[in-house]
Short mmCIF file of C-alpha atoms in Angstrom, two decimals:
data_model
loop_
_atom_site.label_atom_id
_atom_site.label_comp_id
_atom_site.label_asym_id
_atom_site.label_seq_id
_atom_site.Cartn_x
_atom_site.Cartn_y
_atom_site.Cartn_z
CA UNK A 1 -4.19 -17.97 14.76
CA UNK A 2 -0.47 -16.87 13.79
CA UNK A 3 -1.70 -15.58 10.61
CA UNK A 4 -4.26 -13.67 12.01
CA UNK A 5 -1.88 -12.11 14.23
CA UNK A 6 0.77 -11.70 11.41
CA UNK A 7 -1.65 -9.59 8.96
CA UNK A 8 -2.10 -5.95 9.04
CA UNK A 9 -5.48 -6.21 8.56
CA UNK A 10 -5.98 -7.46 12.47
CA UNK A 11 -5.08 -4.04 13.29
CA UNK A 12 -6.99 -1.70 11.50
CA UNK A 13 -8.63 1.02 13.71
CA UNK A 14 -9.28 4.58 13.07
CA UNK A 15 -6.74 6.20 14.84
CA UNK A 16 -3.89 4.83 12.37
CA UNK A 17 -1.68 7.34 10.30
CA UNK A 18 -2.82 7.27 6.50
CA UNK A 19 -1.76 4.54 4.15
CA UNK A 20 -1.11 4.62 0.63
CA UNK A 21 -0.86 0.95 -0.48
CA UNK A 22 0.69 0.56 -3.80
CA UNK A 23 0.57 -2.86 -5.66
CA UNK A 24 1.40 -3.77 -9.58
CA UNK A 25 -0.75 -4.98 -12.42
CA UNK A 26 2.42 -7.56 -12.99
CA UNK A 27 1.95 -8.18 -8.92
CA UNK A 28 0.44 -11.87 -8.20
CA UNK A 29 -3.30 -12.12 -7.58
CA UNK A 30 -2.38 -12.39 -3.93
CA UNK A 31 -0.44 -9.53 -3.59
CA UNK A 32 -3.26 -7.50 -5.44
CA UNK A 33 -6.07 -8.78 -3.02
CA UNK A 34 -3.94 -8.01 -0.21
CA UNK A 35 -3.67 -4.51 -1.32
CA UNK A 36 -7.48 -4.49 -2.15
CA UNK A 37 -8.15 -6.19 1.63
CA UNK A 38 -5.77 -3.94 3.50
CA UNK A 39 -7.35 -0.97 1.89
CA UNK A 40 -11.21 -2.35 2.13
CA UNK A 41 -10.45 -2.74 6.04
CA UNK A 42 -8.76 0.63 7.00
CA UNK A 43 -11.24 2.35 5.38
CA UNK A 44 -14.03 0.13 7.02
CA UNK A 45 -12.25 1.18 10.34
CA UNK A 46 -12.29 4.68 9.44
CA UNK A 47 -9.03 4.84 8.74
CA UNK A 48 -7.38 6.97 5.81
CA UNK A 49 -6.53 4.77 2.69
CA UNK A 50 -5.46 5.51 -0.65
CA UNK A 51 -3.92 2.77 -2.93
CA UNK A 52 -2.21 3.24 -6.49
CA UNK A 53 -1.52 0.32 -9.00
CA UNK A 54 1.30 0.75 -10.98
CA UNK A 55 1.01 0.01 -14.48
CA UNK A 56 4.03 -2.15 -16.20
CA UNK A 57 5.43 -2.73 -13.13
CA UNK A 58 5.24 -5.85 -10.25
CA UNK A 59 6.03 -6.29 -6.54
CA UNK A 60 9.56 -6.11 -6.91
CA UNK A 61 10.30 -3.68 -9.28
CA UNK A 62 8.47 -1.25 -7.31
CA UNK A 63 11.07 -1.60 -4.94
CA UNK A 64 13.65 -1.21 -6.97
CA UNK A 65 12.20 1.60 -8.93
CA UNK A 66 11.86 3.71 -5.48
CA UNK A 67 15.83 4.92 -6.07
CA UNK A 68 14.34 6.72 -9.76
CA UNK A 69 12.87 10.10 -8.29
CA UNK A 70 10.83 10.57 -11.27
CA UNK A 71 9.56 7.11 -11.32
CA UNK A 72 5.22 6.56 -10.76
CA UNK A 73 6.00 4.93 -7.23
CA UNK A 74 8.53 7.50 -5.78
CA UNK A 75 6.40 10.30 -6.86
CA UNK A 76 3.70 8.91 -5.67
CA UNK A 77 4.99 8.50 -2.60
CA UNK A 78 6.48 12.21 -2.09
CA UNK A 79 3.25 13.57 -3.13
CA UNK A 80 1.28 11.32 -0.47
CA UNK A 81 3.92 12.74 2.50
CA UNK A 82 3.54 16.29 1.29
CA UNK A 83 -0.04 16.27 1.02
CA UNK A 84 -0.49 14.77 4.51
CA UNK A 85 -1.51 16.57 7.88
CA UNK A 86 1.30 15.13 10.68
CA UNK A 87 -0.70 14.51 13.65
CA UNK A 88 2.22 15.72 15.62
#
């Protein structure tokens, strides 16, 4: 029951804010089905959901990378906040 309660997926429902869910191709298996099963269930909810796999990189290093501004992930990331509506 705790991990039920723990994962995101529990709580995917249309009304969310959009996601963009990036994972590596250096990621685990796990953390790349997570991505993939996050994804699959906001959008099943009707929820937006846009995910981006970052080539060379893994889990970590994403991180990391976010301080480069002209890395995959932190451009990826300003061009998903510019290019969405705020519901406010």
């Amino acid at each position: 029951a705790w991990k039920r309660a723990a994962s995101p997926v529990t709580y995917a429902r249309p009304d969310l804010p959009p996601a963009l869910i990036l994972y590596a191709d250096g990621d685990e298996e796990t953390f790349q089905r997570q991505a993939r099963v996050l994804h699959e269930a906001l959008q099943a909810a009707g929820a937006e959901s846009r995910t981006l796999m970052i080539s060379g990189q893994d889990h970590y290093r994403i991180v990391v990378a976010l301080s480069r501004p002209n890395g995959v992930a932190s451009s990826a990331i300003e061009e998903f906040i510019r290019g969405t509506e705020c519901g406010a």
